[in-house]
Structure formats: structure tokens, C-alpha cells
């Protein structure tokens, strides 16, 4: 069935970004592809097999339900999945049975994991998250002692797969001191565990920003979200990266474009209002095209009379208010715009581009937030 709009995901862009990341991270560093938030809006079911085909063998999600979806989308039995956040005690058995690893940051979860692992007869793959200064999740000193004791006493049921933490804002230099203290704390905790012969299989701390800015944080594995999709964690990280280079060209390419088609075209006489209420008055004879995308599909209402889309290789303005399921644009300047013309909401058309960042600018949303909010029911299609 035809849908009002669709999202294209570019294989070539992903290959490009992964090649850049592999070269940058170095040969000893594994890349875990972070696919929480519906793969940052790209769609777990579409993105996971694509990334797998491009050589990714490890995925990170926030919660068990995402792990379940990622698992269903895998093509290779050896590909690994790690849950970094929420998993109910009841879901632990499922994770253990399926060899899915998960973060543990409080003693209760570790005890439940131990019980489940004993019952199932398979080890639980544990990533011990430690508190280093973010103050979100992670074992503090006391909890860590308890956890270490359990890990030492039950090596056959609790497999110490990873030691990890997360930095509190590595994308901004304003947090430099805090991140530096976190790194020091992490190293101190690692040494303490090593002194008790507790050696995890893998150390991992870096998200995209940390992996770019603080090379020692890369360790055995980096958890890369935003960069693989072709976006910088912040403008600051790109400026810092490119300031050292002659060539300031952006090495990343965006995977995503969001497209629709013109549903209807009509003429409006000077002096008429367009759409609901009085927010837009035609001050000359105009040609208006209707596009079947509205705030119900993630095109923010705050882009009323503000947003832009591309039609026939030209930027055209949204006129009037964005409705629930459609919006109207001024195509007077295009001459012969007609029903069925391709509309680009995000992405390229000819030489023109509408970036997610500029799409979001008017509605004050971060790339991360905007991508994640792209509705899951818009069809995703892989293109070359
Ligand atoms: C989201 C997340 C990441 C990835 O962050 P990016 O900035 O998108 O690379 C890494 N680690 C944890 C714990 C996360 O929650």
C-alpha cells in the first residue's frame, strides 16, 4: 500500500561512515553499533541487517524490547546484542537463554541474574556499570564490593564480560574537567578489580563524542550511535576534529532522507487565507501544493509558516499551519509543479539539501531528539 511518506536509508553512506570510524578508532577497537531509539529513527528492523551486512557484529540497545526487535532482525547467529539500560527481572531469563548481554548497576539485578542463570544452565553475560561521576546508573563503592564478591563466587554462572561507564557530556568542552575525573575514577576502579583477579573480557566507556575527542577512552570497544548515522554529536566536536585538518570537508554522510509526493495542487487568489484560521494571507495569486505529511507524522506544528521542503530541486516554504496529516507549500515559483512530484522533507534533491539540523532549527530540537521522534510507522527503505 502507498504511504504518505517514506524514509530512505543509504547503504553507501553507512559504508562510508563505518570506514571512517574503523580507520579513526584503530584496528584493536571493536565498534558496537548503538540502535536504541529505533536506531535513532532509522528503524531497527531496517538498520540492523544493513549494518550487519556492512560488517557490524555487535549492537547496543537501551531496553529488552529493543533487544528483542534487534534479535529478530539479525541475519548472522554470531552477532551480539547488549542491553545498556532497562531489563525487568522477568526478562532476564529471556536474555540469558538467548545469549544477550546486559548492564548490571545494582545488586538486585545481579542476584536475579544469578538465580536465572543457575536455573537455565547458561551463564549470564554481565557488563558491570560503575559510577564514575555521571550520577545516573552505575555501582557506587559499596555496591561494587558486593557485586565483585558475587562475580568471584559464581564464575560459572556470571560471566564478567565487560566493565563500563558513561561520560556526562563528552560532546562539550565545558565538561572537560568532569570527564577527566570520570576517566580517572574508571581507571582506579579497573585497577581495584584487577587486584582481586577480576578481569572482564572487555573494557568500554566511549560514546561517539568521547571516542572522537579522548582516544584513551576507546579501550576495547566503542559504543557508537550518532556518528554512524552521519551526524556529529555536536557542532563543537566537528569543529575540533576539522580544525586540525587542511581539508575541512565533512567525512560523514547522512543515511536518512525523508520523502513524500505532492497530493494536490491548486490556485489561490490574492486576498484569500490559506488553511486554518488567518495565519497566512495570500498577497498575490498563488499556486499551493498539499503534501500528505503533518505533525502526526513528525513534521512539527512549530514549522507552520517557517519550514521548507524541496520540490523540483527548489526550496519552497510552508505556508499556513501544519495540520495533523498534511501541510501546504507555496509552489508559485515552480511554474509547472504537479500532483505526484517528489517532495524532500529531509535530504537532497539535485544540488539542494535540507539537513535534519536545519529542519530542526525552527523547532529547536537536537538531531538526536528529532531523529528519534521520526514515527516508527513511516516505511523505511534501503537504497544504494
Ligand atoms: C546512547 C548511548 C551511547 C551512544 O551515544 P552517541 O552519542 O550517539 O554515540 C553510548 N553509550 C550509552 C550508555 C548510551 O546510552
CSV table of C-alpha atoms and ligand atoms in Angstrom, one decimal:
chain,number,residue,atom,x,y,z
A,1,UNK,CA,0.0,0.0,0.0
A,2,UNK,CA,1.3,3.5,-0.8
A,3,UNK,CA,2.1,5.6,2.2
A,4,UNK,CA,2.0,9.4,2.6
A,5,UNK,CA,5.7,9.5,3.0
A,6,UNK,CA,8.7,7.2,3.3
A,7,UNK,CA,12.3,7.2,4.7
A,8,UNK,CA,15.2,6.1,2.6
A,9,UNK,CA,18.4,4.7,4.2
A,10,UNK,CA,21.5,4.9,2.2
A,11,UNK,CA,23.8,1.8,2.2
A,12,UNK,CA,26.7,3.7,0.7
A,13,UNK,CA,26.5,6.4,3.3
A,14,UNK,CA,26.7,3.8,6.1
A,15,UNK,CA,29.6,2.1,4.4
A,16,UNK,CA,31.4,5.4,4.2
A,17,UNK,CA,30.8,6.3,7.8
A,18,UNK,CA,31.9,2.9,9.1
A,19,UNK,CA,35.1,3.0,7.0
A,20,UNK,CA,35.8,6.4,8.5
A,21,UNK,CA,35.1,5.2,12.1
A,22,UNK,CA,37.2,2.0,11.7
A,23,UNK,CA,40.2,4.0,10.4
A,24,UNK,CA,39.8,6.5,13.2
A,25,UNK,CA,39.3,4.1,16.0
A,26,UNK,CA,42.2,1.8,15.0
A,27,UNK,CA,42.4,-2.0,14.5
A,28,UNK,CA,42.1,-3.1,18.1
A,29,UNK,CA,38.9,-1.4,18.8
A,30,UNK,CA,35.5,-3.0,18.2
A,31,UNK,CA,32.6,-0.9,17.2
A,32,UNK,CA,29.3,-1.6,18.9
A,33,UNK,CA,26.5,0.0,16.8
A,34,UNK,CA,24.0,1.7,19.1
A,35,UNK,CA,20.5,1.2,17.8
A,36,UNK,CA,18.4,2.4,20.8
A,37,UNK,CA,15.6,4.9,19.9
A,38,UNK,CA,14.5,2.8,16.9
A,39,UNK,CA,18.1,3.1,15.6
A,40,UNK,CA,17.9,6.8,16.0
A,41,UNK,CA,14.8,6.9,13.9
A,42,UNK,CA,16.3,4.8,11.1
A,43,UNK,CA,14.2,1.8,12.1
A,44,UNK,CA,15.7,-1.2,14.0
A,45,UNK,CA,14.3,-3.8,11.5
A,46,UNK,CA,15.8,-1.9,8.5
A,47,UNK,CA,19.1,-0.7,10.0
A,48,UNK,CA,20.3,-3.8,11.9
A,49,UNK,CA,20.5,-6.2,9.0
A,50,UNK,CA,22.0,-3.4,6.9
A,51,UNK,CA,24.7,-2.7,9.4
A,52,UNK,CA,25.3,-6.4,9.9
A,53,UNK,CA,25.9,-6.7,6.1
A,54,UNK,CA,28.4,-3.8,6.4
A,55,UNK,CA,30.4,-5.8,9.0
A,56,UNK,CA,28.9,-4.8,12.3
A,57,UNK,CA,28.9,-7.7,14.8
A,58,UNK,CA,27.8,-6.0,18.0
A,59,UNK,CA,24.7,-3.9,18.7
A,60,UNK,CA,23.7,-1.9,21.8
A,61,UNK,CA,20.2,-1.1,22.8
A,62,UNK,CA,18.6,0.6,25.8
A,63,UNK,CA,16.0,-1.9,26.8
A,64,UNK,CA,14.9,-5.5,26.5
A,65,UNK,CA,12.1,-4.8,24.0
A,66,UNK,CA,14.6,-3.3,21.6
A,67,UNK,CA,16.9,-6.2,22.0
A,68,UNK,CA,14.0,-8.5,21.1
A,69,UNK,CA,13.4,-6.5,17.9
A,70,UNK,CA,17.1,-6.4,17.0
A,71,UNK,CA,17.4,-10.1,17.7
A,72,UNK,CA,14.5,-10.8,15.3
A,73,UNK,CA,16.3,-8.7,12.6
A,74,UNK,CA,19.7,-10.4,12.8
A,75,UNK,CA,20.9,-12.5,9.9
A,76,UNK,CA,24.0,-14.0,11.5
A,77,UNK,CA,23.9,-16.2,14.6
A,78,UNK,CA,27.2,-14.9,16.0
A,79,UNK,CA,26.2,-11.2,16.1
A,80,UNK,CA,26.0,-10.0,19.7
A,81,UNK,CA,23.4,-7.7,21.4
A,82,UNK,CA,24.0,-5.8,24.6
A,83,UNK,CA,21.3,-4.1,26.7
A,84,UNK,CA,22.6,-0.9,28.3
A,85,UNK,CA,19.6,0.1,30.4
A,86,UNK,CA,16.2,-1.4,31.3
A,87,UNK,CA,15.5,-5.1,31.7
A,88,UNK,CA,12.9,-6.5,34.1
A,89,UNK,CA,13.7,-9.4,36.3
A,90,UNK,CA,11.2,-11.4,34.3
A,91,UNK,CA,13.1,-10.6,31.0
A,92,UNK,CA,16.5,-11.7,32.4
A,93,UNK,CA,15.7,-15.3,31.6
A,94,UNK,CA,15.0,-14.5,28.0
A,95,UNK,CA,18.2,-12.5,27.7
A,96,UNK,CA,20.3,-15.3,29.3
A,97,UNK,CA,18.7,-18.0,27.2
A,98,UNK,CA,19.4,-16.0,24.1
A,99,UNK,CA,23.0,-15.1,25.0
A,100,UNK,CA,22.2,-11.4,25.2
A,101,UNK,CA,24.5,-9.5,27.5
A,102,UNK,CA,23.2,-6.7,29.8
A,103,UNK,CA,24.4,-4.0,32.1
A,104,UNK,CA,24.2,-4.5,35.8
A,105,UNK,CA,24.3,-1.5,38.0
A,106,UNK,CA,22.6,-2.6,41.2
A,107,UNK,CA,22.9,-5.8,43.3
A,108,UNK,CA,19.3,-6.8,42.9
A,109,UNK,CA,19.7,-7.4,39.2
A,110,UNK,CA,22.9,-9.3,39.7
A,111,UNK,CA,21.2,-11.6,42.2
A,112,UNK,CA,18.2,-12.2,39.9
A,113,UNK,CA,20.6,-12.9,37.0
A,114,UNK,CA,22.5,-15.4,39.1
A,115,UNK,CA,19.3,-17.2,40.1
A,116,UNK,CA,18.1,-17.3,36.4
A,117,UNK,CA,21.5,-18.4,35.1
A,118,UNK,CA,21.5,-21.3,37.6
A,119,UNK,CA,18.0,-22.4,36.7
A,120,UNK,CA,18.7,-22.2,32.9
A,121,UNK,CA,22.1,-23.7,33.0
A,122,UNK,CA,23.7,-21.0,30.9
A,123,UNK,CA,25.9,-18.1,32.1
A,124,UNK,CA,24.6,-14.6,32.3
A,125,UNK,CA,26.8,-12.2,30.3
A,126,UNK,CA,27.4,-9.3,32.7
A,127,UNK,CA,28.6,-5.8,31.9
A,128,UNK,CA,29.3,-4.2,35.2
A,129,UNK,CA,28.5,-0.5,35.0
A,130,UNK,CA,30.3,1.6,37.5
A,131,UNK,CA,29.6,5.1,38.8
A,132,UNK,CA,32.3,7.5,37.9
A,133,UNK,CA,30.6,10.9,38.0
A,134,UNK,CA,27.5,10.9,35.8
A,135,UNK,CA,25.3,10.0,38.7
A,136,UNK,CA,22.7,8.2,36.7
A,137,UNK,CA,23.3,4.5,36.8
A,138,UNK,CA,26.4,2.6,38.0
A,139,UNK,CA,27.6,0.8,41.1
A,140,UNK,CA,29.0,3.0,43.8
A,141,UNK,CA,31.7,1.8,46.1
A,142,UNK,CA,29.6,-0.4,48.4
A,143,UNK,CA,27.6,-2.0,45.7
A,144,UNK,CA,30.7,-2.7,43.7
A,145,UNK,CA,32.2,-4.7,46.6
A,146,UNK,CA,29.0,-6.8,46.8
A,147,UNK,CA,29.0,-7.3,43.1
A,148,UNK,CA,32.7,-8.2,43.0
A,149,UNK,CA,32.0,-10.8,45.7
A,150,UNK,CA,29.2,-12.4,43.7
A,151,UNK,CA,31.2,-12.4,40.5
A,152,UNK,CA,34.1,-14.1,42.3
A,153,UNK,CA,32.0,-16.7,43.9
A,154,UNK,CA,30.0,-17.7,40.8
A,155,UNK,CA,32.2,-17.5,37.8
A,156,UNK,CA,30.4,-20.4,36.1
A,157,UNK,CA,27.0,-18.6,36.2
A,158,UNK,CA,28.1,-15.0,36.0
A,159,UNK,CA,30.4,-14.3,33.1
A,160,UNK,CA,32.2,-11.0,33.6
A,161,UNK,CA,32.0,-9.8,30.0
A,162,UNK,CA,32.5,-6.1,30.4
A,163,UNK,CA,33.4,-3.2,32.7
A,164,UNK,CA,31.8,0.1,31.6
A,165,UNK,CA,30.8,3.6,32.4
A,166,UNK,CA,29.3,6.6,30.5
A,167,UNK,CA,30.6,10.1,30.4
A,168,UNK,CA,28.4,13.1,31.4
A,169,UNK,CA,28.6,15.2,28.2
A,170,UNK,CA,31.8,14.4,26.3
A,171,UNK,CA,30.4,16.5,23.3
A,172,UNK,CA,31.1,19.8,25.1
A,173,UNK,CA,34.5,21.1,26.2
A,174,UNK,CA,32.6,22.7,29.1
A,175,UNK,CA,32.5,19.3,30.7
A,176,UNK,CA,36.3,18.6,30.3
A,177,UNK,CA,37.1,18.6,34.0
A,178,UNK,CA,34.2,16.3,34.8
A,179,UNK,CA,35.0,13.8,32.1
A,180,UNK,CA,38.7,13.8,33.1
A,181,UNK,CA,37.7,13.0,36.7
A,182,UNK,CA,35.4,10.2,35.4
A,183,UNK,CA,38.3,8.7,33.4
A,184,UNK,CA,40.5,8.7,36.5
A,185,UNK,CA,37.8,7.1,38.6
A,186,UNK,CA,37.2,4.4,35.9
A,187,UNK,CA,40.9,3.6,35.8
A,188,UNK,CA,41.1,3.4,39.6
A,189,UNK,CA,38.1,1.0,39.7
A,190,UNK,CA,39.6,-1.1,36.9
A,191,UNK,CA,42.8,-1.5,38.9
A,192,UNK,CA,41.0,-2.4,42.1
A,193,UNK,CA,39.1,-5.1,40.3
A,194,UNK,CA,42.3,-6.4,38.6
A,195,UNK,CA,43.9,-6.6,42.0
A,196,UNK,CA,41.2,-9.0,43.0
A,197,UNK,CA,41.8,-11.1,39.8
A,198,UNK,CA,38.5,-9.9,38.4
A,199,UNK,CA,39.4,-9.3,34.7
A,200,UNK,CA,36.5,-8.5,32.4
A,201,UNK,CA,36.7,-9.7,28.8
A,202,UNK,CA,36.3,-6.1,27.6
A,203,UNK,CA,36.5,-2.5,28.8
A,204,UNK,CA,34.3,0.1,27.2
A,205,UNK,CA,33.4,3.6,28.1
A,206,UNK,CA,33.2,5.8,24.9
A,207,UNK,CA,30.2,7.1,23.1
A,208,UNK,CA,30.7,8.9,19.8
A,209,UNK,CA,31.9,12.2,21.3
A,210,UNK,CA,34.3,10.5,23.7
A,211,UNK,CA,35.7,8.2,21.0
A,212,UNK,CA,36.5,11.2,18.8
A,213,UNK,CA,37.9,13.6,21.5
A,214,UNK,CA,39.5,11.3,24.1
A,215,UNK,CA,41.3,8.4,22.3
A,216,UNK,CA,42.3,6.6,25.6
A,217,UNK,CA,38.5,6.2,26.3
A,218,UNK,CA,38.2,3.8,23.3
A,219,UNK,CA,39.8,0.8,25.1
A,220,UNK,CA,38.4,-2.5,23.7
A,221,UNK,CA,35.1,-1.3,22.3
A,222,UNK,CA,33.4,2.0,21.5
A,223,UNK,CA,29.6,2.4,21.6
A,224,UNK,CA,28.9,4.5,18.5
A,225,UNK,CA,25.4,5.9,17.9
A,226,UNK,CA,25.1,9.3,16.2
A,227,UNK,CA,28.3,9.2,14.2
A,228,UNK,CA,27.4,6.0,12.2
A,229,UNK,CA,24.2,7.7,11.1
A,230,UNK,CA,26.3,10.6,9.7
A,231,UNK,CA,25.7,13.2,12.3
A,232,UNK,CA,28.2,14.8,14.7
A,233,UNK,CA,27.3,14.7,18.4
A,234,UNK,CA,27.7,18.5,18.5
A,235,UNK,CA,29.0,21.2,16.2
A,236,UNK,CA,31.9,21.6,18.7
A,237,UNK,CA,33.1,18.0,18.0
A,238,UNK,CA,33.2,18.6,14.3
A,239,UNK,CA,35.0,21.9,14.6
A,240,UNK,CA,37.6,20.4,16.9
A,241,UNK,CA,38.0,17.4,14.5
A,242,UNK,CA,38.3,19.5,11.4
A,243,UNK,CA,40.4,22.4,12.8
A,244,UNK,CA,43.4,20.1,12.7
A,245,UNK,CA,42.9,19.3,9.0
A,246,UNK,CA,43.7,21.3,5.9
A,247,UNK,CA,40.6,19.8,4.3
A,248,UNK,CA,37.5,21.0,6.2
A,249,UNK,CA,35.2,18.7,4.3
A,250,UNK,CA,32.8,16.6,6.5
A,251,UNK,CA,33.9,13.0,6.2
A,252,UNK,CA,30.4,11.7,7.3
A,253,UNK,CA,27.4,11.2,5.1
A,254,UNK,CA,23.8,11.1,6.3
A,255,UNK,CA,22.0,7.8,5.7
A,256,UNK,CA,18.5,9.2,6.0
A,257,UNK,CA,16.2,11.0,3.7
A,258,UNK,CA,12.5,11.6,4.2
A,259,UNK,CA,10.3,11.9,1.1
A,260,UNK,CA,6.8,12.3,0.1
A,261,UNK,CA,4.8,13.3,-3.0
A,262,UNK,CA,2.6,16.2,-3.9
A,263,UNK,CA,-1.0,15.2,-3.2
A,264,UNK,CA,-2.8,18.1,-4.8
A,265,UNK,CA,-2.2,21.5,-6.4
A,266,UNK,CA,-4.5,24.4,-6.5
A,267,UNK,CA,-4.6,28.2,-7.3
A,268,UNK,CA,-5.4,30.7,-4.6
A,269,UNK,CA,-6.4,34.2,-5.3
A,270,UNK,CA,-4.8,37.3,-3.8
A,271,UNK,CA,-6.6,38.3,-0.6
A,272,UNK,CA,-7.6,34.7,0.5
A,273,UNK,CA,-6.4,33.0,3.6
A,274,UNK,CA,-4.7,29.6,3.3
A,275,UNK,CA,-5.6,26.7,5.6
A,276,UNK,CA,-7.0,27.0,9.2
A,277,UNK,CA,-7.6,30.5,10.5
A,278,UNK,CA,-5.8,33.6,9.5
A,279,UNK,CA,-2.2,32.7,9.8
A,280,UNK,CA,-1.4,33.1,6.1
A,281,UNK,CA,-2.9,35.6,3.7
A,282,UNK,CA,-2.1,35.3,0.0
A,283,UNK,CA,-0.9,38.7,-1.0
A,284,UNK,CA,-0.8,37.8,-4.7
A,285,UNK,CA,-2.3,35.0,-6.8
A,286,UNK,CA,-0.6,31.8,-5.6
A,287,UNK,CA,-0.2,28.2,-6.5
A,288,UNK,CA,-0.3,25.9,-3.5
A,289,UNK,CA,0.7,22.2,-3.2
A,290,UNK,CA,-0.6,19.9,-0.5
A,291,UNK,CA,1.8,17.3,0.9
A,292,UNK,CA,0.4,14.4,3.0
A,293,UNK,CA,2.7,14.9,6.0
A,294,UNK,CA,1.7,16.7,9.2
A,295,UNK,CA,2.5,16.9,12.8
A,296,UNK,CA,1.0,13.4,13.2
A,297,UNK,CA,3.9,12.2,11.1
A,298,UNK,CA,6.6,14.2,13.0
A,299,UNK,CA,6.6,17.4,11.0
A,300,UNK,CA,6.4,19.8,13.9
A,301,UNK,CA,3.5,22.3,14.1
A,302,UNK,CA,6.0,24.9,15.0
A,303,UNK,CA,7.2,24.8,11.4
A,304,UNK,CA,4.0,26.4,10.3
A,305,UNK,CA,4.9,29.4,8.0
A,306,UNK,CA,8.5,28.5,8.8
A,307,UNK,CA,9.6,25.2,7.4
A,308,UNK,CA,10.9,24.4,3.9
A,309,UNK,CA,10.8,21.4,1.7
A,310,UNK,CA,12.3,20.7,-1.7
A,311,UNK,CA,10.2,20.2,-4.9
A,312,UNK,CA,11.7,20.1,-8.4
A,313,UNK,CA,15.1,20.9,-7.0
A,314,UNK,CA,14.0,24.1,-5.4
A,315,UNK,CA,13.4,25.2,-1.8
A,316,UNK,CA,9.7,26.0,-1.2
A,317,UNK,CA,8.2,27.5,2.0
A,318,UNK,CA,5.5,26.0,4.2
A,319,UNK,CA,2.5,28.4,4.2
A,320,UNK,CA,-0.2,28.3,6.8
A,321,UNK,CA,-0.4,26.0,9.7
A,322,UNK,CA,1.0,22.4,9.7
A,323,UNK,CA,-2.1,20.1,10.0
A,324,UNK,CA,-2.3,16.7,11.6
A,325,UNK,CA,-1.8,14.8,8.3
A,326,UNK,CA,-0.8,17.4,5.8
A,327,UNK,CA,0.9,20.7,5.1
A,328,UNK,CA,0.7,23.3,2.3
A,329,UNK,CA,3.6,24.8,0.5
A,330,UNK,CA,3.9,27.7,-1.9
A,331,UNK,CA,4.9,26.4,-5.4
A,332,UNK,CA,4.1,29.6,-7.3
A,333,UNK,CA,7.7,29.9,-8.2
A,334,UNK,CA,7.9,26.5,-9.8
A,335,UNK,CA,5.7,27.1,-12.7
A,336,UNK,CA,4.6,23.6,-13.5
A,337,UNK,CA,4.5,21.8,-10.2
A,338,UNK,CA,2.0,18.9,-10.3
A,339,UNK,CA,0.4,16.1,-8.4
A,340,UNK,CA,2.9,13.3,-7.9
A,341,UNK,CA,6.1,15.4,-7.7
A,342,UNK,CA,8.6,14.2,-5.3
A,343,UNK,CA,8.9,16.2,-2.1
A,344,UNK,CA,12.0,16.0,0.0
A,345,UNK,CA,11.5,16.9,3.7
A,346,UNK,CA,14.9,15.8,4.8
A,347,UNK,CA,17.8,15.0,2.4
A,348,UNK,CA,19.0,16.0,-1.1
A,349,UNK,CA,17.3,16.9,-4.3
A,350,UNK,CA,19.6,18.0,-7.1
A,351,UNK,CA,22.1,20.4,-5.6
A,352,UNK,CA,19.8,21.4,-2.7
A,353,UNK,CA,19.7,19.8,0.7
A,354,UNK,CA,17.6,20.1,3.8
A,355,UNK,CA,19.5,18.7,6.7
A,356,UNK,CA,18.0,17.3,9.9
A,357,UNK,CA,19.7,20.1,11.7
A,358,UNK,CA,18.2,22.9,9.6
A,359,UNK,CA,14.8,21.1,9.7
A,360,UNK,CA,15.0,21.1,13.4
A,361,UNK,CA,16.4,24.6,13.8
A,362,UNK,CA,13.0,26.3,13.7
A,363,UNK,CA,11.5,23.8,16.1
A,364,UNK,CA,14.5,23.8,18.5
A,365,UNK,CA,15.2,20.1,18.6
A,366,UNK,CA,18.5,18.4,18.8
A,367,UNK,CA,19.5,16.0,16.0
A,368,UNK,CA,19.2,13.2,18.5
A,369,UNK,CA,15.7,14.1,19.5
A,370,UNK,CA,14.5,14.9,16.0
A,371,UNK,CA,15.7,11.6,14.6
A,372,UNK,CA,14.3,9.6,17.5
A,373,UNK,CA,10.9,11.2,17.1
A,374,UNK,CA,10.5,10.2,13.4
A,375,UNK,CA,7.4,8.0,13.7
A,376,UNK,CA,8.1,4.3,13.5
A,377,UNK,CA,5.3,3.6,11.1
A,378,UNK,CA,6.7,5.6,8.2
A,379,UNK,CA,8.1,2.9,5.9
A,380,UNK,CA,11.9,2.6,5.8
A,381,UNK,CA,13.6,1.6,2.5
A,382,UNK,CA,17.2,0.8,1.9
A,383,UNK,CA,18.7,2.4,-1.2
A,384,UNK,CA,22.2,2.3,-2.6
B,1,LIG,C1,23.3,6.4,23.6
B,1,LIG,C2,24.5,5.9,24.2
B,1,LIG,C3,25.7,5.8,23.5
B,1,LIG,C4,25.8,6.3,22.1
B,1,LIG,O1,25.8,7.7,22.1
B,1,LIG,P1,26.2,8.6,20.8
B,1,LIG,O2,26.5,9.9,21.3
B,1,LIG,O3,25.0,8.5,19.9
B,1,LIG,O4,27.4,7.9,20.2
B,1,LIG,C5,26.7,5.2,24.2
B,1,LIG,N1,26.6,4.7,25.4
B,1,LIG,C6,25.5,4.8,26.1
B,1,LIG,C7,25.4,4.2,27.5
B,1,LIG,C8,24.4,5.4,25.6
B,1,LIG,O5,23.2,5.5,26.3
